[in-house]
Amino acid sequence: MRPRSLLLFLLLLNPSTLVAQGYRVRLDNRVQSVAFRGVLLDSIPSSAVVTGAGGGTFSSDGFAVRCSVSNTFCYFFRPGAEHRAAPAVTGLDITLWRLGVTGLSFHGNVRMAFDLGDADVWPGTHPDVQLLEAFAEYNKEAFQGRLGRQVYTSRLGFSGFDGARITVRDVHRGFDALGYLGEGLARGIALPVTTNALNPLDDFQPRDRQIVAGAALGYSGTVADVRLDYQREVDPIPDYFVSERAALATTIRPFSRLALLGGAEYDIAQGIWGSADATLRYAAHQWTASAGVLRYRPHFELWTIWGAFSPVAYHAVNGAASYSGVPHLQLRARGTRFWYEDTETDTPLANVEDHGWRLSLGATWSPFTRWSFDLGHDAEFGPGASYSSYDAAATFATSDKILLTVHAARLIRPLEFRFDEATLHQFGMEGSWRPSERWQLDVSAVRYMEKRDRPDAAGFDWDQTRLSARLAFLFGSADDLLRLPKGRRPTSTGTRAQ
């Protein structure tokens, strides 16, 4: 069934016809207004260049230009056209059970996205309808089977495919094993890699969908959790590997407050190690702390051109801590130091940084039952870029149904082309109203004020107000009500009270 046909079927479905079945349907509608503008490359003849008081070169209307001896033209960037977008997204999630076979259920998830603005420029709104998931599931204590469009999540990332997945479990000993096979979807999106929406891939776009196959073994116990994953992708026409990887993830709990988490990935197709990490966590009554090491290397399928650039890995050490020993106050901090491996390239005319750091500090103060205040500071310095930001928020809960938040922030960052700096101030309000467990309304209004510190005409400011709204509605059969059973007062004999 095509996504549009399935969507019409679900929207026209009358819940009264499902009295004998159990069902849950969730509608999530979001819309926002946003404005943005880019930059346009422009040029003027070298003879038209104006020399400024400081010796720099400018266009006649005040834009800094870049000239070269071998070219009769000088180039510069001017502000692009203003674009106003109003992306609207609707998510439809449906679950059906009691279909006549014990353990059988159906799950579907559809996403619709449209740009209601004056220019169709917002990313992710094509195609209009995307079928994220649609599968039938048969679930028993020791067995689970799925058939249809689904997503499998593991240490290797998100894998979307149209096919089958089988899981066998030994719940008493904590072991499980699974396998899956199907036609793959593109990375990061629920679309086949051959779809027209991915046309910018041009000549590098595969002509046929890849075949995805994988398997996993897992163990979950009191002291440790261990999981081993294997996955391969094959182009069916030339019968070449697109990707083949394996990963190990583990969690060890030697003591009640201490845990060691880690894992590693190996790219079998290229014969290289991928990302790996290890983290030690400690949790006490008032303290939580962690320290870890990380090696991150991006993974690219063999059909893409990106692998030809030989991306290098970076290494990092990080630490984090939070303290809640003072009444109504929580303090938190996190820091990271990272550096890149040798790129094996020479830059004789420039010195390039190969390391950097990140820092995050924050505090939450809740002096009253319904009030809370947050303060935060983030900073990063790395190769080619840096930023520093401060933010504050005050939240007031008028009841269990209404939540109001006022927030503000200040961000200093380099411009896109690393020419001077830009300062961004932001303040806004958000509100959430949940009159029942069935539906929720969220609204927000945020004002952005940006000042670009440049000595030429390209130092234009770009201020705007963004409005957004969200309406989520949940309905289902009577046995799907999100209510707890009535409490029972125990008697001295342990039997139910009369």
CSV table of C-alpha atoms in Angstrom, one decimal:
chain,number,residue,atom,x,y,z
A,1,MET,CA,0.0,0.0,0.0
A,2,ARG,CA,1.4,3.4,-0.9
A,3,PRO,CA,1.9,6.0,1.9
A,4,ARG,CA,-0.9,8.3,0.6
A,5,SER,CA,-3.3,5.4,0.4
A,6,LEU,CA,-2.4,4.2,3.9
A,7,LEU,CA,-2.8,7.7,5.2
A,8,LEU,CA,-6.3,8.1,3.8
A,9,PHE,CA,-7.2,4.7,5.2
A,10,LEU,CA,-6.1,5.7,8.7
A,11,LEU,CA,-7.7,9.1,8.6
A,12,LEU,CA,-11.0,7.8,7.4
A,13,LEU,CA,-11.0,4.9,9.9
A,14,ASN,CA,-14.0,5.2,12.2
A,15,PRO,CA,-13.1,4.3,15.8
A,16,SER,CA,-16.6,2.9,16.4
A,17,THR,CA,-15.8,0.0,14.1
A,18,LEU,CA,-12.9,-1.0,16.4
A,19,VAL,CA,-14.9,-1.7,19.5
A,20,ALA,CA,-13.8,-5.3,19.5
A,21,GLN,CA,-10.2,-4.2,19.0
A,22,GLY,CA,-7.8,-2.2,21.2
A,23,TYR,CA,-6.4,0.9,19.6
A,24,ARG,CA,-4.4,4.0,20.3
A,25,VAL,CA,-4.0,6.9,18.0
A,26,ARG,CA,-1.9,10.0,18.5
A,27,LEU,CA,-2.0,13.1,16.4
A,28,ASP,CA,0.8,15.6,16.8
A,29,ASN,CA,0.5,18.9,14.9
A,30,ARG,CA,3.2,21.5,14.9
A,31,VAL,CA,3.5,24.8,12.9
A,32,GLN,CA,6.0,27.7,13.2
A,33,SER,CA,6.8,30.9,11.4
A,34,VAL,CA,10.5,31.7,10.6
A,35,ALA,CA,12.4,34.1,8.5
A,36,PHE,CA,16.0,33.7,7.2
A,37,ARG,CA,18.3,35.0,4.5
A,38,GLY,CA,21.6,33.8,3.1
A,39,VAL,CA,24.3,35.5,1.1
A,40,LEU,CA,24.9,35.9,-2.6
A,41,LEU,CA,28.2,35.9,-4.5
A,42,ASP,CA,28.7,39.1,-6.5
A,43,SER,CA,31.6,40.6,-8.5
A,44,ILE,CA,32.8,43.9,-9.9
A,45,PRO,CA,35.6,44.8,-12.4
A,46,SER,CA,38.9,45.4,-10.7
A,47,SER,CA,38.9,48.9,-12.1
A,48,ALA,CA,35.8,49.7,-10.1
A,49,VAL,CA,37.3,48.9,-6.7
A,50,VAL,CA,37.5,51.7,-4.1
A,51,THR,CA,40.3,51.8,-1.6
A,52,GLY,CA,39.3,52.6,1.9
A,53,ALA,CA,40.9,54.8,4.5
A,54,GLY,CA,42.7,51.8,6.0
A,55,GLY,CA,43.9,50.4,2.7
A,56,GLY,CA,41.2,47.8,2.2
A,57,THR,CA,39.4,47.3,-1.0
A,58,PHE,CA,35.6,47.9,-1.3
A,59,SER,CA,32.8,48.1,-3.8
A,60,SER,CA,31.2,51.4,-4.6
A,61,ASP,CA,28.3,50.6,-2.2
A,62,GLY,CA,30.6,49.7,0.7
A,63,PHE,CA,31.1,45.9,0.5
A,64,ALA,CA,34.6,44.5,1.2
A,65,VAL,CA,35.9,42.7,-1.9
A,66,ARG,CA,38.5,40.0,-2.6
A,67,CYS,CA,40.8,40.6,-5.5
A,68,SER,CA,43.6,38.6,-7.1
A,69,VAL,CA,46.4,39.6,-9.5
A,70,SER,CA,45.4,36.9,-12.0
A,71,ASN,CA,41.7,37.9,-12.3
A,72,THR,CA,40.2,41.0,-13.7
A,73,PHE,CA,37.2,40.8,-11.3
A,74,CYS,CA,36.9,41.1,-7.6
A,75,TYR,CA,34.4,39.1,-5.6
A,76,PHE,CA,32.3,39.7,-2.5
A,77,PHE,CA,29.1,38.5,-0.7
A,78,ARG,CA,26.0,40.7,-0.4
A,79,PRO,CA,22.9,39.9,1.6
A,80,GLY,CA,20.6,37.4,0.0
A,81,ALA,CA,16.8,37.7,-0.5
A,82,GLU,CA,14.6,37.5,2.6
A,83,HIS,CA,12.7,34.2,2.9
A,84,ARG,CA,9.7,33.6,5.1
A,85,ALA,CA,8.6,30.1,5.8
A,86,ALA,CA,5.8,28.5,7.8
A,87,PRO,CA,6.6,24.8,8.1
A,88,ALA,CA,3.7,22.7,9.3
A,89,VAL,CA,4.3,19.1,10.4
A,90,THR,CA,1.6,16.5,11.4
A,91,GLY,CA,2.5,13.2,12.9
A,92,LEU,CA,0.1,10.3,13.0
A,93,ASP,CA,0.9,7.3,15.2
A,94,ILE,CA,-1.5,4.3,15.5
A,95,THR,CA,-1.3,1.0,17.3
A,96,LEU,CA,-3.9,-1.8,17.0
A,97,TRP,CA,-4.2,-5.0,19.0
A,98,ARG,CA,-6.7,-7.7,19.9
A,99,LEU,CA,-6.8,-8.6,16.2
A,100,GLY,CA,-8.0,-12.1,16.8
A,101,VAL,CA,-4.6,-13.7,17.4
A,102,THR,CA,-3.0,-13.4,20.9
A,103,GLY,CA,0.2,-11.4,20.7
A,104,LEU,CA,-0.6,-9.8,17.3
A,105,SER,CA,-0.6,-6.1,16.8
A,106,PHE,CA,-0.1,-3.4,14.2
A,107,HIS,CA,2.0,-0.2,14.4
A,108,GLY,CA,2.0,2.7,12.0
A,109,ASN,CA,3.7,6.1,12.0
A,110,VAL,CA,3.1,8.7,9.2
A,111,ARG,CA,4.6,12.2,8.9
A,112,MET,CA,3.2,15.0,6.8
A,113,ALA,CA,5.1,18.2,6.2
A,114,PHE,CA,4.2,21.3,4.3
A,115,ASP,CA,5.6,24.8,3.9
A,116,LEU,CA,2.8,27.4,4.3
A,117,GLY,CA,5.1,30.4,3.7
A,118,ASP,CA,5.5,32.6,0.7
A,119,ALA,CA,8.5,30.6,-0.5
A,120,ASP,CA,8.9,26.8,-0.6
A,121,VAL,CA,12.3,26.8,1.0
A,122,TRP,CA,12.1,25.0,4.3
A,123,PRO,CA,14.1,21.7,4.3
A,124,GLY,CA,12.5,18.4,5.0
A,125,THR,CA,9.1,19.3,3.5
A,126,HIS,CA,9.5,17.0,0.4
A,127,PRO,CA,7.9,14.6,-0.1
A,128,ASP,CA,4.8,15.8,1.6
A,129,VAL,CA,4.0,12.4,3.1
A,130,GLN,CA,6.6,10.0,4.6
A,131,LEU,CA,5.8,6.6,6.0
A,132,LEU,CA,8.1,6.3,8.9
A,133,GLU,CA,7.0,2.9,10.2
A,134,ALA,CA,4.3,0.4,9.3
A,135,PHE,CA,4.7,-3.2,10.6
A,136,ALA,CA,2.8,-6.1,12.0
A,137,GLU,CA,4.2,-7.5,15.2
A,138,TYR,CA,3.7,-10.9,16.8
A,139,ASN,CA,5.0,-10.9,20.4
A,140,LYS,CA,5.3,-13.7,22.9
A,141,GLU,CA,7.5,-14.2,26.0
A,142,ALA,CA,10.3,-16.0,24.1
A,143,PHE,CA,9.7,-14.8,20.6
A,144,GLN,CA,9.0,-11.6,18.6
A,145,GLY,CA,8.5,-11.2,14.9
A,146,ARG,CA,8.1,-8.0,12.9
A,147,LEU,CA,7.2,-7.6,9.2
A,148,GLY,CA,7.0,-4.3,7.3
A,149,ARG,CA,8.8,-0.9,7.5
A,150,GLN,CA,10.7,-0.6,10.7
A,151,VAL,CA,13.7,0.9,12.4
A,152,TYR,CA,16.4,-1.0,14.3
A,153,THR,CA,18.6,1.0,16.8
A,154,SER,CA,21.9,-0.3,17.9
A,155,ARG,CA,25.5,0.8,18.6
A,156,LEU,CA,25.8,1.1,14.8
A,157,GLY,CA,23.1,3.7,14.6
A,158,PHE,CA,19.6,3.8,13.1
A,159,SER,CA,18.8,1.3,10.4
A,160,GLY,CA,15.6,1.7,8.5
A,161,PHE,CA,14.4,-1.1,6.2
A,162,ASP,CA,11.4,-2.8,4.6
A,163,GLY,CA,11.6,-6.4,5.6
A,164,ALA,CA,11.4,-8.8,8.5
A,165,ARG,CA,13.0,-9.1,12.0
A,166,ILE,CA,12.9,-12.0,14.4
A,167,THR,CA,14.0,-12.0,18.0
A,168,VAL,CA,14.4,-15.0,20.3
A,169,ARG,CA,14.7,-14.5,24.1
A,170,ASP,CA,15.5,-16.5,27.1
A,171,VAL,CA,14.0,-14.3,29.7
A,172,HIS,CA,15.1,-16.5,32.6
A,173,ARG,CA,18.8,-16.4,31.8
A,174,GLY,CA,18.8,-12.9,30.2
A,175,PHE,CA,19.9,-14.0,26.7
A,176,ASP,CA,18.5,-12.8,23.4
A,177,ALA,CA,19.3,-13.1,19.7
A,178,LEU,CA,17.9,-11.4,16.6
A,179,GLY,CA,18.2,-11.2,12.9
A,180,TYR,CA,16.8,-8.9,10.2
A,181,LEU,CA,16.7,-8.7,6.5
A,182,GLY,CA,15.2,-6.2,4.0
A,183,GLU,CA,15.5,-3.4,1.6
A,184,GLY,CA,17.3,-0.5,3.2
A,185,LEU,CA,16.3,3.2,3.6
A,186,ALA,CA,18.7,6.2,3.3
A,187,ARG,CA,20.6,7.2,6.4
A,188,GLY,CA,18.8,9.6,8.7
A,189,ILE,CA,15.5,9.6,6.7
A,190,ALA,CA,12.6,7.2,6.1
A,191,LEU,CA,13.1,7.3,2.3
A,192,PRO,CA,14.7,4.9,-0.1
A,193,VAL,CA,18.1,6.2,-1.3
A,194,THR,CA,16.8,6.1,-4.9
A,195,THR,CA,14.0,8.6,-4.3
A,196,ASN,CA,13.8,11.8,-6.3
A,197,ALA,CA,13.9,13.8,-3.0
A,198,LEU,CA,17.6,12.9,-2.9
A,199,ASN,CA,18.4,14.0,-6.4
A,200,PRO,CA,21.3,16.3,-5.3
A,201,LEU,CA,23.3,13.1,-5.1
A,202,ASP,CA,23.3,13.2,-8.9
A,203,ASP,CA,25.7,10.7,-10.5
A,204,PHE,CA,26.6,9.2,-7.2
A,205,GLN,CA,23.0,8.2,-6.3
A,206,PRO,CA,22.5,4.4,-6.3
A,207,ARG,CA,20.0,3.1,-8.9
A,208,ASP,CA,18.7,0.3,-6.7
A,209,ARG,CA,17.9,0.0,-3.1
A,210,GLN,CA,20.5,-1.8,-1.0
A,211,ILE,CA,19.9,-5.1,0.8
A,212,VAL,CA,20.3,-4.8,4.6
A,213,ALA,CA,21.0,-7.8,6.8
A,214,GLY,CA,22.1,-8.0,10.4
A,215,ALA,CA,22.2,-10.0,13.5
A,216,ALA,CA,22.8,-9.4,17.2
A,217,LEU,CA,23.5,-11.3,20.4
A,218,GLY,CA,22.8,-9.9,23.8
A,219,TYR,CA,23.0,-10.7,27.5
A,220,SER,CA,21.4,-8.7,30.4
A,221,GLY,CA,22.2,-9.6,34.0
A,222,THR,CA,22.5,-8.0,37.4
A,223,VAL,CA,26.2,-7.3,37.1
A,224,ALA,CA,26.7,-6.7,33.3
A,225,ASP,CA,24.9,-6.1,30.0
A,226,VAL,CA,26.7,-7.1,26.8
A,227,ARG,CA,25.6,-6.8,23.2
A,228,LEU,CA,27.3,-7.7,19.9
A,229,ASP,CA,25.9,-6.4,16.6
A,230,TYR,CA,26.8,-7.2,13.0
A,231,GLN,CA,25.4,-5.5,9.9
A,232,ARG,CA,26.1,-5.5,6.2
A,233,GLU,CA,24.6,-3.6,3.2
A,234,VAL,CA,24.9,-4.9,-0.3
A,235,ASP,CA,24.2,-3.2,-3.7
A,236,PRO,CA,22.2,-6.0,-5.5
A,237,ILE,CA,23.2,-5.1,-9.1
A,238,PRO,CA,27.0,-5.3,-9.0
A,239,ASP,CA,26.8,-7.5,-5.8
A,240,TYR,CA,29.3,-5.2,-4.0
A,241,PHE,CA,29.4,-4.4,-0.3
A,242,VAL,CA,28.1,-0.9,0.6
A,243,SER,CA,29.0,-1.4,4.2
A,244,GLU,CA,30.0,-4.1,6.6
A,245,ARG,CA,30.5,-3.4,10.3
A,246,ALA,CA,30.5,-4.9,13.8
A,247,ALA,CA,30.1,-3.4,17.2
A,248,LEU,CA,30.4,-4.3,20.9
A,249,ALA,CA,28.6,-2.5,23.7
A,250,THR,CA,28.8,-3.3,27.4
A,251,THR,CA,27.8,-2.0,30.8
A,252,ILE,CA,29.4,-3.4,33.9
A,253,ARG,CA,28.0,-2.7,37.4
A,254,PRO,CA,30.5,-4.0,40.0
A,255,PHE,CA,28.9,-2.1,42.8
A,256,SER,CA,25.5,-0.5,43.3
A,257,ARG,CA,26.6,3.1,42.8
A,258,LEU,CA,29.3,2.4,40.2
A,259,ALA,CA,29.0,1.6,36.5
A,260,LEU,CA,31.4,1.2,33.6
A,261,LEU,CA,30.0,1.8,30.1
A,262,GLY,CA,31.9,1.3,26.9
A,263,GLY,CA,31.9,0.0,23.3
A,264,ALA,CA,33.7,-0.1,20.0
A,265,GLU,CA,33.0,-0.3,16.3
A,266,TYR,CA,35.0,-2.0,13.6
A,267,ASP,CA,34.5,-1.3,9.8
A,268,ILE,CA,35.1,-4.7,8.3
A,269,ALA,CA,34.6,-3.4,4.7
A,270,GLN,CA,37.5,-0.9,5.0
A,271,GLY,CA,39.5,-2.8,7.6
A,272,ILE,CA,39.7,0.1,10.1
A,273,TRP,CA,38.5,0.8,13.7
A,274,GLY,CA,35.6,3.3,14.0
A,275,SER,CA,34.3,5.0,17.1
A,276,ALA,CA,35.0,3.8,20.6
A,277,ASP,CA,34.3,5.1,24.1
A,278,ALA,CA,34.5,4.2,27.8
A,279,THR,CA,32.8,6.0,30.7
A,280,LEU,CA,32.9,5.5,34.5
A,281,ARG,CA,29.9,6.7,36.3
A,282,TYR,CA,29.3,7.2,40.1
A,283,ALA,CA,25.9,8.0,41.6
A,284,ALA,CA,25.4,8.9,45.3
A,285,HIS,CA,22.6,10.5,47.2
A,286,GLN,CA,23.8,14.1,46.5
A,287,TRP,CA,26.5,13.5,43.9
A,288,THR,CA,26.7,12.2,40.4
A,289,ALA,CA,30.0,12.1,38.5
A,290,SER,CA,31.4,10.6,35.4
A,291,ALA,CA,34.7,10.6,33.5
A,292,GLY,CA,35.4,9.1,30.1
A,293,VAL,CA,37.4,8.8,27.0
A,294,LEU,CA,36.2,8.9,23.4
A,295,ARG,CA,37.4,8.2,19.9
A,296,TYR,CA,35.0,9.3,17.2
A,297,ARG,CA,35.4,8.6,13.5
A,298,PRO,CA,32.5,9.2,11.0
A,299,HIS,CA,31.3,6.3,8.9
A,300,PHE,CA,30.5,6.6,5.2
A,301,GLU,CA,29.1,3.9,2.9
A,302,LEU,CA,31.4,2.8,0.2
A,303,TRP,CA,29.1,4.2,-2.6
A,304,THR,CA,29.5,7.8,-1.3
A,305,ILE,CA,32.2,10.2,-2.4
A,306,TRP,CA,32.9,11.3,1.2
A,307,GLY,CA,35.0,8.3,2.1
A,308,ALA,CA,37.5,9.4,-0.5
A,309,PHE,CA,38.4,12.4,1.7
A,310,SER,CA,39.7,10.0,4.4
A,311,PRO,CA,38.1,11.6,7.4
A,312,VAL,CA,40.3,11.4,10.5
A,313,ALA,CA,39.1,10.6,14.0
A,314,TYR,CA,39.3,12.9,17.0
A,315,HIS,CA,40.0,11.9,20.6
A,316,ALA,CA,38.4,13.4,23.7
A,317,VAL,CA,38.5,13.2,27.4
A,318,ASN,CA,35.5,14.4,29.3
A,319,GLY,CA,34.2,14.8,32.8
A,320,ALA,CA,30.8,15.7,34.3
A,321,ALA,CA,29.4,16.2,37.8
A,322,SER,CA,26.2,17.4,39.5
A,323,TYR,CA,25.6,18.3,43.2
A,324,SER,CA,22.2,18.6,45.0
A,325,GLY,CA,23.4,18.8,48.6
A,326,VAL,CA,22.0,22.3,49.1
A,327,PRO,CA,18.2,22.4,49.5
A,328,HIS,CA,16.3,23.4,46.4
A,329,LEU,CA,19.6,23.9,44.5
A,330,GLN,CA,21.3,21.7,41.9
A,331,LEU,CA,24.7,22.5,40.4
A,332,ARG,CA,26.1,20.9,37.3
A,333,ALA,CA,29.3,21.1,35.2
A,334,ARG,CA,30.8,19.4,32.2
A,335,GLY,CA,34.1,19.7,30.3
A,336,THR,CA,35.7,18.2,27.3
A,337,ARG,CA,39.1,18.3,25.8
A,338,PHE,CA,39.5,17.0,22.2
A,339,TRP,CA,42.2,16.8,19.6
A,340,TYR,CA,42.3,15.4,16.0
A,341,GLU,CA,44.6,12.7,14.6
A,342,ASP,CA,47.2,13.6,12.1
A,343,THR,CA,45.6,14.5,8.7
A,344,GLU,CA,48.9,13.8,6.9
A,345,THR,CA,48.6,17.1,5.0
A,346,ASP,CA,50.9,20.1,4.9
A,347,THR,CA,49.9,23.8,5.3
A,348,PRO,CA,53.2,25.6,5.0
A,349,LEU,CA,51.5,29.1,4.8
A,350,ALA,CA,49.3,28.7,7.8
A,351,ASN,CA,49.2,27.2,11.3
A,352,VAL,CA,46.1,25.2,11.8
A,353,GLU,CA,44.8,24.3,15.3
A,354,ASP,CA,44.2,20.5,15.8
A,355,HIS,CA,42.7,20.7,19.3
A,356,GLY,CA,40.0,22.4,21.3
A,357,TRP,CA,37.8,22.3,24.4
A,358,ARG,CA,34.1,22.6,25.5
A,359,LEU,CA,32.7,23.8,28.8
A,360,SER,CA,29.2,23.8,30.2
A,361,LEU,CA,28.1,25.1,33.6
A,362,GLY,CA,24.6,25.3,35.0
A,363,ALA,CA,22.4,25.7,38.1
A,364,THR,CA,18.7,25.1,38.9
A,365,TRP,CA,17.1,26.7,41.9
A,366,SER,CA,13.6,25.7,43.0
A,367,PRO,CA,12.8,27.9,46.1
A,368,PHE,CA,9.0,27.3,45.9
A,369,THR,CA,6.8,24.5,44.9
A,370,ARG,CA,5.7,25.9,41.6
A,371,TRP,CA,8.8,28.0,40.7
A,372,SER,CA,12.2,27.1,39.2
A,373,PHE,CA,15.0,29.1,37.8
A,374,ASP,CA,17.8,28.0,35.5
A,375,LEU,CA,21.1,29.6,34.7
A,376,GLY,CA,23.6,28.2,32.2
A,377,HIS,CA,26.9,29.0,30.4
A,378,ASP,CA,28.4,27.2,27.4
A,379,ALA,CA,31.6,27.8,25.6
A,380,GLU,CA,33.6,26.0,22.9
A,381,PHE,CA,36.9,26.7,21.2
A,382,GLY,CA,38.0,24.5,18.3
A,383,PRO,CA,39.7,24.5,14.9
A,384,GLY,CA,38.2,27.4,12.9
A,385,ALA,CA,35.4,28.3,15.2
A,386,SER,CA,34.4,29.3,18.7
A,387,TYR,CA,31.3,30.5,20.7
A,388,SER,CA,30.3,31.6,24.1
A,389,SER,CA,26.7,31.8,25.4
A,390,TYR,CA,24.7,32.6,28.5
A,391,ASP,CA,21.1,31.6,29.1
A,392,ALA,CA,18.5,32.1,31.9
A,393,ALA,CA,14.9,30.8,32.3
A,394,ALA,CA,12.1,31.1,34.9
A,395,THR,CA,9.4,28.5,35.0
A,396,PHE,CA,6.1,28.7,36.8
A,397,ALA,CA,3.6,25.8,37.1
A,398,THR,CA,0.2,27.3,37.9
A,399,SER,CA,-1.2,23.8,38.3
A,400,ASP,CA,-0.6,20.3,37.0
A,401,LYS,CA,-2.2,21.4,33.7
A,402,ILE,CA,-0.5,24.7,32.9
A,403,LEU,CA,3.3,25.5,32.6
A,404,LEU,CA,4.7,28.9,31.7
A,405,THR,CA,8.4,29.7,30.9
A,406,VAL,CA,10.2,33.0,30.3
A,407,HIS,CA,13.8,32.7,28.9
A,408,ALA,CA,16.6,34.8,27.5
A,409,ALA,CA,20.1,34.1,26.1
A,410,ARG,CA,23.1,35.8,24.6
A,411,LEU,CA,25.4,34.2,22.1
A,412,ILE,CA,28.7,35.4,20.6
A,413,ARG,CA,30.0,33.6,17.5
A,414,PRO,CA,32.1,34.1,14.4
A,415,LEU,CA,30.3,34.8,11.2
A,416,GLU,CA,29.9,32.2,8.5
A,417,PHE,CA,33.1,33.3,6.7
A,418,ARG,CA,35.1,34.0,9.8
A,419,PHE,CA,35.1,37.7,9.4
A,420,ASP,CA,34.7,39.5,12.7
A,421,GLU,CA,31.9,38.4,15.1
A,422,ALA,CA,28.2,38.4,15.5
A,423,THR,CA,26.3,38.8,18.8
A,424,LEU,CA,22.8,37.3,19.1
A,425,HIS,CA,20.3,38.2,21.9
A,426,GLN,CA,17.2,36.1,22.3
A,427,PHE,CA,14.2,36.3,24.6
A,428,GLY,CA,10.9,34.6,24.6
A,429,MET,CA,7.9,33.0,26.3
A,430,GLU,CA,6.5,29.5,26.2
A,431,GLY,CA,3.3,28.0,27.5
A,432,SER,CA,1.9,24.5,27.8
A,433,TRP,CA,-1.6,23.6,28.6
A,434,ARG,CA,-2.6,19.9,29.3
A,435,PRO,CA,-6.2,19.9,30.4
A,436,SER,CA,-6.3,16.1,30.3
A,437,GLU,CA,-4.1,13.1,29.7
A,438,ARG,CA,-5.6,13.0,26.2
A,439,TRP,CA,-4.4,16.3,24.7
A,440,GLN,CA,-1.9,19.0,25.1
A,441,LEU,CA,-1.4,22.5,23.6
A,442,ASP,CA,2.0,24.3,23.4
A,443,VAL,CA,2.7,27.8,22.2
A,444,SER,CA,5.8,29.9,22.1
A,445,ALA,CA,7.0,33.3,20.8
A,446,VAL,CA,10.8,34.1,20.6
A,447,ARG,CA,12.5,37.3,19.5
A,448,TYR,CA,16.0,37.1,18.0
A,449,MET,CA,18.2,40.2,17.6
A,450,GLU,CA,21.5,39.8,15.8
A,451,LYS,CA,24.2,42.4,15.5
A,452,ARG,CA,27.1,41.7,13.1
A,453,ASP,CA,30.3,43.5,13.9
A,454,ARG,CA,31.8,44.2,10.4
A,455,PRO,CA,33.4,47.4,9.1
A,456,ASP,CA,31.6,47.2,5.7
A,457,ALA,CA,28.1,47.1,4.4
A,458,ALA,CA,27.8,43.4,5.0
A,459,GLY,CA,27.4,44.1,8.7
A,460,PHE,CA,23.6,44.2,8.4
A,461,ASP,CA,21.5,43.1,11.3
A,462,TRP,CA,18.9,40.3,11.0
A,463,ASP,CA,16.2,40.5,13.6
A,464,GLN,CA,13.1,38.4,13.6
A,465,THR,CA,10.2,37.0,15.7
A,466,ARG,CA,9.4,33.3,15.6
A,467,LEU,CA,6.1,31.9,16.6
A,468,SER,CA,5.2,28.3,17.0
A,469,ALA,CA,2.3,26.1,18.2
A,470,ARG,CA,1.8,22.5,18.8
A,471,LEU,CA,-1.4,20.5,19.4
A,472,ALA,CA,-1.1,16.8,20.4
A,473,PHE,CA,-4.2,14.6,20.8
A,474,LEU,CA,-4.4,11.0,22.0
A,475,PHE,CA,-7.4,8.8,21.9
A,476,GLY,CA,-7.9,5.0,22.1
A,477,SER,CA,-10.1,2.2,23.4
A,478,ALA,CA,-11.3,2.0,27.0
A,479,ASP,CA,-8.5,-0.5,28.0
A,480,ASP,CA,-5.9,2.1,26.8
A,481,LEU,CA,-6.8,4.8,29.4
A,482,LEU,CA,-3.7,6.0,31.1
A,483,ARG,CA,-5.0,5.6,34.6
A,484,LEU,CA,-3.7,3.6,37.6
A,485,PRO,CA,-6.0,1.1,39.3
A,486,LYS,CA,-7.6,2.2,42.5
A,487,GLY,CA,-5.5,1.7,45.6
A,488,ARG,CA,-6.3,-0.9,48.2
A,489,ARG,CA,-5.6,-0.5,51.9
A,490,PRO,CA,-3.8,-3.6,53.3
A,491,THR,CA,-5.1,-5.3,56.4
A,492,SER,CA,-3.1,-6.9,59.2
A,493,THR,CA,-3.5,-10.3,57.7
A,494,GLY,CA,-2.4,-9.2,54.3
A,495,THR,CA,-5.8,-10.0,52.7
A,496,ARG,CA,-7.9,-7.5,50.7
A,497,ALA,CA,-9.9,-5.1,52.9
A,498,GLN,CA,-13.6,-5.6,52.8
